[in-house]
């Protein structure tokens, strides 16, 4: 198997950027989306919880409830000629509300839940909603054939694979015994003992939370149990659809830090286990691609250096040695990734000292990916 980015952005319909927290998933996904749009593909960048600056760079709002076109001026900055790039930056609060509207049995039930104080407090924290909505949205777009390519960023999580388990994490949250205690009672189906225990729990809960708040608690968990049931039906085939090697490519983003590399290798093994179409590693913020920089020496000063110059040179040499060591280390890492990729990509992206969320930086990173 020999893969390059040009081939992936041309022949795939979904590119997933996964990796552990903070390694550069959103940055890489955006750079790929820009590169594909610059080459004329109709692209959606589906990113999760991006930084404010990145949203500004693309000229889109983070609170949209659907994909929006990148404004013409921003497209021009990126060298994109047509109207062929849209972005949807999933915002956790918008996602949670959409989630409820999507799965509640009726608009009234949705409204009740949205107004519920407990929902308002915890909906933003419940893991899995973003993941689930991103997947849902993705399949909707693919069915509609609205885009040639969707670049899917994955949510911040400690484990690179958490997003795949999002829906089941959601339901395990609900199925937890603790939360069962809050569910409304199903009269007639309980033994005397259960009823007595339940009355006790209800009494304690009401005393602890206050009767009114406890009612809201019951309502919250009651509504959510129904929502989870219908959601799980749909979630079951989510993973299997991502297994399609014709249409889907997984890229794993990592930094040179050992923890994210460990995650990367772990993820690589998992993709084999889960039969996901892994297509390569992106070693972000690395020095591997630093090229052969000029090593500082006395010739820089055009003759014998003065004492001040000699002292400056000494410091420069020290610095250069540190950089060279980092470069050698990153090249080794890249070689290890290449080996582990088994014919997939292993691309190094440079660290951009001024930050990666400006348009020129993102376009540059896209170019580096394409040239690999
Ligand atoms: N190559 C790079 N050079 C310089 N800065 C970078 C580079 N890649 C990413 N960054 C910066 O690092 C920060 C984290 O990047 P990013 O948001 O892409 O990571 P992430 O993996 O999506 O994080 P999270 O897990 O929180 O979603 C951002 O501020 C981004 O601009
Ligand atoms: Mg991110």
Coordinates of C-alpha atoms and ligand atoms in Angstrom, one line a residue:
X1 CA 0.0 0.0 0.0
X2 CA 1.4 3.3 -1.0
X3 CA -0.5 6.4 0.1
X4 CA -0.1 10.1 -0.4
X5 CA -2.2 13.0 0.6
X6 CA -3.0 14.0 -3.0
X7 CA -4.5 10.6 -3.5
X8 CA -6.5 10.8 -0.2
X9 CA -8.0 14.2 -0.8
X10 CA -8.9 13.2 -4.3
X11 CA -10.4 9.7 -3.8
X12 CA -11.8 9.7 -0.3
X13 CA -15.0 11.2 1.0
X14 CA -14.1 11.4 4.6
X15 CA -10.7 12.1 6.3
X16 CA -10.7 11.6 10.0
X17 CA -8.1 13.4 12.1
X18 CA -7.7 11.6 15.4
X19 CA -5.1 11.9 18.2
X20 CA -4.7 12.6 21.8
X21 CA -5.5 16.0 23.4
X22 CA -3.8 19.1 22.1
X23 CA -1.6 17.5 19.4
X24 CA -3.0 19.5 16.5
X25 CA -6.0 17.6 15.2
X26 CA -8.1 20.7 14.5
X27 CA -5.1 22.4 12.9
X28 CA -4.3 19.5 10.7
X29 CA -8.0 19.0 9.7
X30 CA -8.3 22.6 8.8
X31 CA -5.0 22.6 6.8
X32 CA -6.2 19.5 4.9
X33 CA -9.6 21.1 4.2
X34 CA -7.9 24.2 2.8
X35 CA -5.5 22.2 0.7
X36 CA -8.4 20.2 -0.8
X37 CA -10.5 23.3 -1.5
X38 CA -7.5 25.0 -3.1
X39 CA -7.4 22.1 -5.5
X40 CA -11.1 22.6 -6.4
X41 CA -12.8 20.0 -4.3
X42 CA -16.1 20.8 -2.6
X43 CA -15.1 20.5 1.0
X44 CA -16.6 20.6 4.5
X45 CA -14.3 21.2 7.5
X46 CA -16.2 19.7 10.4
X47 CA -14.3 20.8 13.4
X48 CA -15.0 20.4 17.1
X49 CA -14.7 23.2 19.6
X50 CA -12.0 25.2 17.7
X51 CA -10.2 28.2 19.1
X52 CA -11.7 31.6 18.7
X53 CA -8.7 32.7 16.6
X54 CA -9.1 29.8 14.2
X55 CA -12.8 30.6 13.7
X56 CA -11.8 34.2 13.0
X57 CA -9.2 33.1 10.5
X58 CA -11.8 31.2 8.6
X59 CA -14.3 34.0 9.0
X60 CA -17.0 31.8 10.6
X61 CA -18.9 31.9 13.8
X62 CA -18.6 29.1 16.3
X63 CA -22.2 29.0 17.2
X64 CA -23.7 28.1 13.9
X65 CA -26.1 25.2 13.9
X66 CA -25.2 24.1 10.4
X67 CA -22.2 24.4 8.0
X68 CA -21.6 27.9 6.6
X69 CA -19.6 29.0 3.5
X70 CA -16.2 30.6 4.1
X71 CA -16.5 34.3 3.2
X72 CA -15.1 35.2 -0.2
X73 CA -12.4 37.5 1.3
X74 CA -11.1 34.7 3.5
X75 CA -11.2 32.2 0.6
X76 CA -9.1 34.6 -1.4
X77 CA -6.6 34.8 1.4
X78 CA -6.3 31.0 1.2
X79 CA -6.0 31.1 -2.6
X80 CA -9.4 29.3 -3.0
X81 CA -11.0 30.4 -6.3
X82 CA -14.5 28.9 -6.1
X83 CA -17.3 28.8 -3.5
X84 CA -16.2 25.3 -2.5
X85 CA -15.3 25.5 1.2
X86 CA -17.7 25.3 4.1
X87 CA -17.0 25.0 7.8
X88 CA -19.0 23.8 10.7
X89 CA -17.4 24.5 14.0
X90 CA -19.4 22.4 16.4
X91 CA -20.0 24.3 19.6
X92 CA -20.7 22.2 22.6
X93 CA -23.8 24.1 23.7
X94 CA -25.4 24.2 20.3
X95 CA -24.6 20.5 19.9
X96 CA -26.3 19.5 23.1
X97 CA -29.5 21.4 22.3
X98 CA -29.6 19.9 18.8
X99 CA -29.1 16.6 20.3
X100 CA -32.1 17.0 22.5
X101 CA -34.3 18.3 19.7
X102 CA -33.2 15.4 17.5
X103 CA -34.1 12.7 19.9
X104 CA -36.8 13.9 22.2
X105 CA -40.2 12.1 21.5
X106 CA -42.0 15.4 20.9
X107 CA -41.2 19.1 20.6
X108 CA -42.8 19.6 24.0
X109 CA -40.6 17.0 25.6
X110 CA -37.6 18.7 24.0
X111 CA -38.6 22.0 25.4
X112 CA -39.2 20.6 28.8
X113 CA -35.7 19.2 28.8
X114 CA -34.1 22.3 27.4
X115 CA -35.7 24.3 30.2
X116 CA -34.6 21.9 32.8
X117 CA -32.1 23.4 35.2
X118 CA -30.1 20.3 35.6
X119 CA -29.9 19.8 31.8
X120 CA -28.6 23.4 31.5
X121 CA -25.9 22.6 33.9
X122 CA -24.7 19.2 32.9
X123 CA -25.4 19.0 29.2
X124 CA -22.2 20.7 28.3
X125 CA -20.2 18.2 30.3
X126 CA -21.8 14.9 29.2
X127 CA -19.2 13.2 27.1
X128 CA -20.2 11.8 23.8
X129 CA -22.7 14.3 22.5
X130 CA -20.2 16.1 20.3
X131 CA -18.9 12.8 19.0
X132 CA -22.4 11.5 18.3
X133 CA -23.6 14.7 16.6
X134 CA -20.4 14.9 14.5
X135 CA -21.1 11.3 13.3
X136 CA -24.7 12.0 12.7
X137 CA -24.0 15.2 10.7
X138 CA -21.3 13.4 8.7
X139 CA -23.6 10.7 7.5
X140 CA -26.3 13.2 6.7
X141 CA -23.9 15.1 4.4
X142 CA -22.7 11.9 2.8
X143 CA -26.2 10.8 2.0
X144 CA -27.0 14.2 0.6
X145 CA -23.9 14.2 -1.6
X146 CA -23.3 17.8 -0.7
X147 CA -19.5 17.6 -0.5
X148 CA -16.8 15.8 -2.3
X149 CA -14.8 15.6 0.9
X150 CA -15.6 16.0 4.6
X151 CA -12.6 16.5 6.9
X152 CA -13.6 15.4 10.3
X153 CA -11.8 16.7 13.3
X154 CA -12.3 14.7 16.5
X155 CA -13.1 16.1 19.9
X156 CA -10.5 16.9 22.6
X157 CA -10.1 13.8 24.6
X158 CA -7.3 12.1 26.4
X159 CA -7.6 8.9 24.5
X160 CA -7.5 9.2 20.7
X161 CA -10.3 6.6 20.3
X162 CA -12.8 8.1 22.8
X163 CA -14.8 9.7 20.0
X164 CA -15.6 6.3 18.6
X165 CA -17.0 5.2 21.9
X166 CA -18.9 8.4 22.5
X167 CA -22.4 7.1 22.1
X168 CA -21.8 4.1 24.3
X169 CA -20.1 6.2 26.9
X170 CA -23.2 8.3 26.9
X171 CA -25.4 5.3 27.5
X172 CA -23.2 3.9 30.2
X173 CA -23.5 7.2 31.9
X174 CA -27.2 6.8 31.9
X175 CA -27.2 3.1 32.8
X176 CA -25.1 3.7 35.8
X177 CA -26.8 2.3 38.9
X178 CA -26.6 5.7 40.6
X179 CA -28.7 7.3 37.9
X180 CA -31.2 4.5 37.8
X181 CA -32.1 5.7 41.3
X182 CA -33.3 9.0 39.9
X183 CA -35.5 7.5 37.2
X184 CA -39.2 7.8 37.7
X185 CA -40.7 4.7 39.3
X186 CA -42.4 2.2 37.1
X187 CA -45.3 1.2 39.4
X188 CA -46.5 -2.3 39.4
X189 CA -43.2 -3.8 38.2
X190 CA -41.4 -3.6 41.4
X191 CA -41.3 -5.9 44.4
X192 CA -42.4 -4.7 47.7
X193 CA -38.8 -4.5 48.8
X194 CA -37.8 -2.5 45.7
X195 CA -40.7 -0.1 46.3
X196 CA -39.7 0.4 49.9
X197 CA -36.1 0.9 48.9
X198 CA -37.1 3.3 46.2
X199 CA -39.3 5.3 48.6
X200 CA -36.4 5.6 50.9
X201 CA -34.1 6.8 48.1
X202 CA -36.8 9.2 46.9
X203 CA -37.2 10.6 50.4
X204 CA -33.4 11.0 50.8
X205 CA -33.1 12.6 47.4
X206 CA -35.9 15.0 48.0
X207 CA -34.3 15.9 51.3
X208 CA -30.9 16.3 49.8
X209 CA -31.8 18.1 46.6
X210 CA -35.1 19.8 47.7
X211 CA -38.4 18.5 46.4
X212 CA -38.6 20.8 43.5
X213 CA -35.1 20.2 42.3
X214 CA -35.6 16.5 42.7
X215 CA -38.6 16.6 40.4
X216 CA -36.4 18.2 37.8
X217 CA -33.8 15.5 38.4
X218 CA -36.4 12.8 37.8
X219 CA -37.6 14.6 34.7
X220 CA -34.1 14.9 33.4
X221 CA -33.2 11.3 33.7
X222 CA -36.6 10.1 32.6
X223 CA -36.4 12.0 29.4
X224 CA -32.8 11.1 28.8
X225 CA -33.4 7.4 29.1
X226 CA -35.8 7.6 26.2
X227 CA -33.4 9.7 24.2
X228 CA -30.6 7.2 24.8
X229 CA -32.7 4.3 23.7
X230 CA -33.4 5.7 20.3
X231 CA -29.9 7.0 19.9
X232 CA -28.3 3.7 20.6
X233 CA -30.2 2.2 17.7
X234 CA -28.6 4.6 15.3
X235 CA -25.2 4.5 16.9
X236 CA -24.7 0.8 16.4
X237 CA -23.8 1.1 12.8
X238 CA -21.7 4.3 13.2
X239 CA -18.5 2.4 13.6
X240 CA -19.1 0.0 10.8
X241 CA -19.7 2.8 8.4
X242 CA -16.3 4.2 9.3
X243 CA -14.7 0.9 8.3
X244 CA -15.2 1.6 4.6
X245 CA -11.7 1.8 3.1
X246 CA -12.9 3.1 -0.2
X247 CA -14.3 6.2 1.3
X248 CA -12.8 6.8 4.6
X249 CA -9.2 7.5 5.7
X250 CA -8.0 7.8 9.3
X251 CA -5.0 10.0 10.0
X252 CA -3.4 9.9 13.4
X253 CA -1.9 13.2 14.6
X254 CA 0.8 13.1 17.2
X255 CA 3.4 15.5 18.7
X256 CA 7.0 14.4 19.4
X257 CA 6.1 14.2 23.1
X258 CA 6.4 10.6 24.4
X259 CA 2.9 10.5 25.8
X260 CA 1.2 11.4 22.6
X261 CA 3.5 9.0 20.7
X262 CA 2.5 6.2 23.0
X263 CA -1.2 7.1 22.3
X264 CA -0.4 7.1 18.6
X265 CA 1.1 3.6 18.6
X266 CA -1.8 2.4 20.7
X267 CA -4.3 3.9 18.3
X268 CA -2.5 2.3 15.4
X269 CA -3.0 -1.1 17.0
X270 CA -6.6 -0.3 17.7
X271 CA -7.3 0.6 14.1
X272 CA -6.1 -2.8 13.1
X273 CA -8.3 -4.4 15.8
X274 CA -11.3 -2.3 14.8
X275 CA -10.7 -2.7 11.1
X276 CA -10.6 1.0 10.6
X277 CA -8.8 2.3 7.4
X278 CA -5.7 3.8 8.9
X279 CA -3.8 5.8 6.3
X280 CA -1.0 7.5 8.1
X281 CA 0.6 9.5 10.9
X282 CA 1.1 13.2 11.1
X283 CA 4.0 14.2 13.3
X284 CA 3.0 17.7 14.2
X285 CA 5.2 20.5 15.6
X286 CA 8.3 18.5 14.8
X287 CA 11.8 19.5 13.8
X288 CA 12.2 16.6 11.5
X289 CA 11.4 18.8 8.5
X290 CA 13.7 21.6 9.6
X291 CA 16.0 20.8 6.7
X292 CA 19.7 21.3 6.7
X293 CA 20.1 24.5 8.5
X294 CA 23.4 26.3 8.3
X295 CA 25.5 25.5 11.4
X296 CA 27.0 28.7 12.9
X297 CA 30.7 29.1 12.6
X298 CA 33.4 31.9 12.5
X299 CA 32.9 32.5 8.8
X300 CA 29.6 34.2 9.7
X301 CA 31.7 37.2 10.8
X302 CA 33.9 37.4 7.6
X303 CA 37.2 37.0 9.4
X304 CA 38.5 36.5 12.9
X305 CA 35.7 37.2 15.3
X306 CA 36.1 39.8 17.9
X307 CA 35.8 38.8 21.6
X308 CA 32.1 39.8 21.6
X309 CA 31.4 37.9 18.4
X310 CA 33.3 34.9 19.7
X311 CA 31.2 34.8 22.8
X312 CA 28.0 35.2 20.7
X313 CA 29.1 32.5 18.4
X314 CA 29.7 30.2 21.3
X315 CA 26.1 30.7 22.5
X316 CA 24.8 30.2 19.0
X317 CA 26.7 27.0 18.6
X318 CA 25.2 25.7 21.8
X319 CA 21.7 26.6 20.7
X320 CA 22.3 25.0 17.3
X321 CA 23.5 21.8 18.9
X322 CA 20.2 21.6 20.9
X323 CA 18.3 22.1 17.7
X324 CA 20.3 19.6 15.8
X325 CA 19.7 17.0 18.6
X326 CA 15.9 17.8 18.4
X327 CA 16.1 17.4 14.6
X328 CA 17.9 14.1 14.9
X329 CA 15.4 12.8 17.5
X330 CA 12.4 13.9 15.4
X331 CA 13.8 12.2 12.3
X332 CA 14.2 9.0 14.3
X333 CA 10.6 9.4 15.5
X334 CA 9.4 9.9 11.9
X335 CA 11.3 6.8 10.8
X336 CA 9.6 4.8 13.6
X337 CA 6.2 6.1 12.6
X338 CA 6.9 5.3 9.0
X339 CA 7.8 1.8 9.9
X340 CA 4.7 1.4 12.0
X341 CA 2.5 2.9 9.3
X342 CA 3.1 -0.2 7.1
X343 CA 2.9 1.7 3.8
X344 CA 0.7 4.5 5.1
X345 CA 1.9 8.1 5.3
X346 CA 4.3 9.5 7.9
X347 CA 4.4 13.2 7.5
X348 CA 6.2 15.8 9.7
X349 CA 4.7 19.2 10.1
X350 CA 6.9 22.0 11.3
X351 CA 6.2 24.0 14.5
X352 CA 5.2 27.5 13.5
X353 CA 6.7 29.8 16.0
X354 CA 4.1 32.5 15.4
X355 CA 1.2 30.0 15.9
X356 CA -0.7 27.8 13.5
X357 CA -4.1 29.6 13.4
X358 CA -3.4 32.2 10.8
X359 CA -4.4 31.7 7.2
X360 CA -0.8 31.7 5.8
X361 CA 0.3 29.2 8.5
X362 CA -2.6 26.8 7.7
X363 CA -2.0 27.1 4.0
X364 CA 1.7 26.4 4.5
X365 CA 0.9 23.3 6.7
X366 CA -1.5 22.1 4.0
X367 CA 1.3 22.5 1.4
X368 CA 3.7 20.5 3.5
X369 CA 1.2 17.7 3.8
X370 CA 0.5 17.7 0.1
X371 CA 4.2 17.6 -0.8
X372 CA 4.9 14.7 1.5
Ligands
LIG1 N1 2.4 23.1 13.7 C1 2.1 24.0 14.7 N2 2.8 25.1 14.9 C2 2.4 26.0 15.8 N3 1.3 25.9 16.6 C3 0.5 24.8 16.4 C4 0.9 23.8 15.4 N4 -0.1 22.9 15.5 C5 -1.0 23.3 16.4 N5 -0.6 24.4 17.0 C6 -1.3 25.2 18.0 O1 -1.5 24.3 19.1 C7 -2.7 24.5 19.8 C8 -3.5 23.1 19.8 O2 -3.7 22.8 18.4 P1 -5.1 22.2 18.0 O3 -6.2 22.9 18.5 O4 -5.1 21.9 16.5 O5 -5.0 20.8 18.8 P2 -6.1 19.7 19.0 O6 -5.5 18.3 18.9 O7 -7.3 19.9 18.1 O8 -6.5 20.0 20.5 P3 -7.8 19.4 21.3 O9 -7.5 18.0 21.7 O10 -7.9 20.4 22.4 O11 -8.9 19.5 20.3 C9 -3.4 25.6 19.0 O12 -3.2 26.8 19.6 C10 -2.7 25.5 17.6 O13 -2.7 26.8 17.0
LIG2 MG1 -9.3 20.3 18.5

